[in-house]
mmCIF file with all atom_site columns, C-alpha atoms in Angstrom:
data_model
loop_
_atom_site.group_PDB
_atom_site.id
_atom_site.type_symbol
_atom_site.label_atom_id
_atom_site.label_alt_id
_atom_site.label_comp_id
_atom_site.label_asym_id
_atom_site.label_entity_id
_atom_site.label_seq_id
_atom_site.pdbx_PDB_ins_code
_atom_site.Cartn_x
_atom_site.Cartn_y
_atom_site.Cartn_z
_atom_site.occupancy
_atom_site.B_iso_or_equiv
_atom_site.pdbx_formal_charge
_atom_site.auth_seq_id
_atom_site.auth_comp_id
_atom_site.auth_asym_id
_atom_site.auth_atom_id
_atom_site.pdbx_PDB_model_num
ATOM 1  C CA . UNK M 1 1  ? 107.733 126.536 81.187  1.00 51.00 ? 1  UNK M CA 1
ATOM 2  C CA . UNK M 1 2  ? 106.263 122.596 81.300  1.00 59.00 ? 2  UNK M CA 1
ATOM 3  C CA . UNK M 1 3  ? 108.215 119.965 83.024  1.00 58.00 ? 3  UNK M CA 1
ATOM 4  C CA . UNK M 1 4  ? 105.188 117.666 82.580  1.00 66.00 ? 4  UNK M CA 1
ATOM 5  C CA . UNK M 1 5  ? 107.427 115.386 80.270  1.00 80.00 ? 5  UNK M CA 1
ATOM 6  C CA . UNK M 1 6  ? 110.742 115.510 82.546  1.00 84.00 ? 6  UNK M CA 1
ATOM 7  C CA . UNK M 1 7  ? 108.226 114.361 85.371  1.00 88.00 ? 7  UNK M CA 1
ATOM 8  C CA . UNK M 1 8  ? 106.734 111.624 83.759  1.00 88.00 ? 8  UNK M CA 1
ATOM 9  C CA . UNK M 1 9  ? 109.460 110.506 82.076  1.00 92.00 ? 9  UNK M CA 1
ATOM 10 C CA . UNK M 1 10 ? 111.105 110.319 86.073  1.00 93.00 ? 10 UNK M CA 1
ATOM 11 C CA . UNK M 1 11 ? 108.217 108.312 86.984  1.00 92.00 ? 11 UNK M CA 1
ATOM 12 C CA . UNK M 1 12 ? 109.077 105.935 84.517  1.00 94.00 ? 12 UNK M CA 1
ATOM 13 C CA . UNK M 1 13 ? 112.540 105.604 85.625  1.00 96.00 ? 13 UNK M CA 1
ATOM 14 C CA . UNK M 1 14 ? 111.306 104.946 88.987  1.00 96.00 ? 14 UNK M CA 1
ATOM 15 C CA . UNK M 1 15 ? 108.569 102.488 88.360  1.00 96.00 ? 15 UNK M CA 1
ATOM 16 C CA . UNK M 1 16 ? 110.865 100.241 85.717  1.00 97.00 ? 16 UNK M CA 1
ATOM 17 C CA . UNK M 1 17 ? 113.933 100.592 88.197  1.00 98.00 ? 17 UNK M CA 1
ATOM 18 C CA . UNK M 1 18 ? 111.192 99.518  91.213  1.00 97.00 ? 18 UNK M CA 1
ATOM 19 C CA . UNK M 1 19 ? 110.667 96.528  88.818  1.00 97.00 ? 19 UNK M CA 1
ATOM 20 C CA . UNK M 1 20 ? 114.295 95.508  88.299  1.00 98.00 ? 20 UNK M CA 1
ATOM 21 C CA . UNK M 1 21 ? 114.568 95.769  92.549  1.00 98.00 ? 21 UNK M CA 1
ATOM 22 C CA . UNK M 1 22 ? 111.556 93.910  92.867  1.00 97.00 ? 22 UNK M CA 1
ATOM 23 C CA . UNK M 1 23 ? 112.925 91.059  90.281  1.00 96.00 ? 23 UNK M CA 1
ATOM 24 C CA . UNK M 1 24 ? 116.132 90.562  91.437  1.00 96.00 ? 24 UNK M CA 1
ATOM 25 C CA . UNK M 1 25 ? 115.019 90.506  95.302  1.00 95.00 ? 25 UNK M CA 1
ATOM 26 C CA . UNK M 1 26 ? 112.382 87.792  93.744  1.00 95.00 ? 26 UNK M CA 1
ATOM 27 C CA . UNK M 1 27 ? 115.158 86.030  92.566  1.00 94.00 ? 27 UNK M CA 1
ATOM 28 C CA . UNK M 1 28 ? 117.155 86.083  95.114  1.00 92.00 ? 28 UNK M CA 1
ATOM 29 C CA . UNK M 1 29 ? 114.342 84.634  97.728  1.00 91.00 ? 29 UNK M CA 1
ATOM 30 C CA . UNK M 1 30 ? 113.946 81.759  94.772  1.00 93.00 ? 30 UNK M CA 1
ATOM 31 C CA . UNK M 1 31 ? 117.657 80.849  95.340  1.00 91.00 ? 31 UNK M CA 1
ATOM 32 C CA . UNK M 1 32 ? 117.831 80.946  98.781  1.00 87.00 ? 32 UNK M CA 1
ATOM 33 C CA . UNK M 1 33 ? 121.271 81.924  98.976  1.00 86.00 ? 33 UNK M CA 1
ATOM 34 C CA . UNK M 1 34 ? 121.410 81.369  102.854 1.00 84.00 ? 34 UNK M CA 1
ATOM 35 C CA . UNK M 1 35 ? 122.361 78.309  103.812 1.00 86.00 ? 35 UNK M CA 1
ATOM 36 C CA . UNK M 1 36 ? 119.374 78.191  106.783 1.00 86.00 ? 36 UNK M CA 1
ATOM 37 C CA . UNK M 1 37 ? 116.506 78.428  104.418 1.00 82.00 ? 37 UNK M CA 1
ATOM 38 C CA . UNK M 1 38 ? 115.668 76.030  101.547 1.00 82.00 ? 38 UNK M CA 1
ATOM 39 C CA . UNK M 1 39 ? 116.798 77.057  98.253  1.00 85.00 ? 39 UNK M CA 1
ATOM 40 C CA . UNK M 1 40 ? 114.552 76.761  94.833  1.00 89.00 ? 40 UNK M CA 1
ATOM 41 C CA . UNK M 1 41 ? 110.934 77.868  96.872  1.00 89.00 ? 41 UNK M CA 1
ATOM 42 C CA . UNK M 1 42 ? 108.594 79.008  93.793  1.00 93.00 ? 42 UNK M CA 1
ATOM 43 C CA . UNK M 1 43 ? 106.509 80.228  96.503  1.00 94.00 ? 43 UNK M CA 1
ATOM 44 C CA . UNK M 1 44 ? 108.814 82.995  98.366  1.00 93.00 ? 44 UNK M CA 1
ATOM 45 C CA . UNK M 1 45 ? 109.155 84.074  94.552  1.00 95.00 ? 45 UNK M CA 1
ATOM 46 C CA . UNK M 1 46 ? 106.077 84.236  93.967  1.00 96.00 ? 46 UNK M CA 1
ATOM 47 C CA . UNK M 1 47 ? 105.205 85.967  97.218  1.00 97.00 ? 47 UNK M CA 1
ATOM 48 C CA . UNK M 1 48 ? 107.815 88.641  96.737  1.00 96.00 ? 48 UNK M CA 1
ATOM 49 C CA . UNK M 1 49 ? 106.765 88.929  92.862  1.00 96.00 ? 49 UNK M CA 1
ATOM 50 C CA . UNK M 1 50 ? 103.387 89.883  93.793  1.00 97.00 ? 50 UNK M CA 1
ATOM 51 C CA . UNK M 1 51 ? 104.035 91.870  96.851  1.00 97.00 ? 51 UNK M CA 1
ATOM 52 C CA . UNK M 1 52 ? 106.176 94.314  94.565  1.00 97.00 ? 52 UNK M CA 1
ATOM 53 C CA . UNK M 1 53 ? 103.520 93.633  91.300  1.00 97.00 ? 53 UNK M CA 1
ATOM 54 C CA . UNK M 1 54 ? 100.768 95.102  93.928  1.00 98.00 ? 54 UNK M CA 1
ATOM 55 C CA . UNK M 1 55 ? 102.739 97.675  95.267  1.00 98.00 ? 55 UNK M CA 1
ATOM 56 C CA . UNK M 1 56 ? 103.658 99.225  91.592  1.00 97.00 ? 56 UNK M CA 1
ATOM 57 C CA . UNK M 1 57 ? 100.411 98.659  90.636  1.00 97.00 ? 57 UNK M CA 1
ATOM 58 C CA . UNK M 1 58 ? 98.860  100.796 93.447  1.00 97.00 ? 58 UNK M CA 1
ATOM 59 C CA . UNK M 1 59 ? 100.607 103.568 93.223  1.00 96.00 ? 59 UNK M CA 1
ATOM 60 C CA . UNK M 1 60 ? 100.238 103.790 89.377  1.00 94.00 ? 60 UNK M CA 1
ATOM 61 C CA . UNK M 1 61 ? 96.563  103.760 89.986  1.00 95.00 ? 61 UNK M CA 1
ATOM 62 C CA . UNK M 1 62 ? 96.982  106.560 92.221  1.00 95.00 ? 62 UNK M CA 1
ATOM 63 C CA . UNK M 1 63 ? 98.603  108.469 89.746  1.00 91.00 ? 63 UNK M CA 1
ATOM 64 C CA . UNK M 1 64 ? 95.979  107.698 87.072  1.00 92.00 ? 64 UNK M CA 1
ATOM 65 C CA . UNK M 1 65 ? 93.530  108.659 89.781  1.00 93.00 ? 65 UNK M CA 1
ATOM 66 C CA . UNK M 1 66 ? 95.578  111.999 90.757  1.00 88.00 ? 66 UNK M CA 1
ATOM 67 C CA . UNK M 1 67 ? 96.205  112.676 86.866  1.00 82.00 ? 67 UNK M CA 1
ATOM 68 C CA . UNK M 1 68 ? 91.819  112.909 86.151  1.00 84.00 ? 68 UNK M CA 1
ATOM 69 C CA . UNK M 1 69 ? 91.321  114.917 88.896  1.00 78.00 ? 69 UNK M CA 1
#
C-alpha cells in the first residue's frame, strides 16, 4: 500500500496554507492596526514577507534534500 501521494499532497496543504498565514500576518504588520505603531510600513511587510518566504523555502529544500537521499 503507497501513501506517497496522500503525503505529498499534505505537504502541499501545509506549505500553501503556511503561505496564506504568512500573507495575511504580512498584511496585517503593513496596516498597523494598533494604534501605538505607525500604520502603512512597507518595511515590517517586507520583513515579515521574507521571514516566512525563507522559512518555506528552507524546509522545502530539506525535503528535496531528504527526497534524493
Amino acid at each position: 500500500m503507497n501513501r506517497e501521494p496522500a503525503s505529498r499532497r499534505l505537504i502541499w496543504v501545509i506549505v500553501l496554507a503556511l503561505a496564506a498565514w504568512g500573507g495575511l500576518l504580512a498584511l496585517g504588520a503593513y496596516l498597523g492596526l494598533d494604534p501605538a505603531t505607525p500604520d502603512r510600513d512597507y518595511r515590517r511587510l517586507a520583513v515579515v514577507a521574507a521571514t516566512t518566504g525563507g522559512f518555506l523555502a528552507l524546509w522545502l529544500g530539506a525535503l528535496a534534500w531528504r527526497g534524493r537521499r
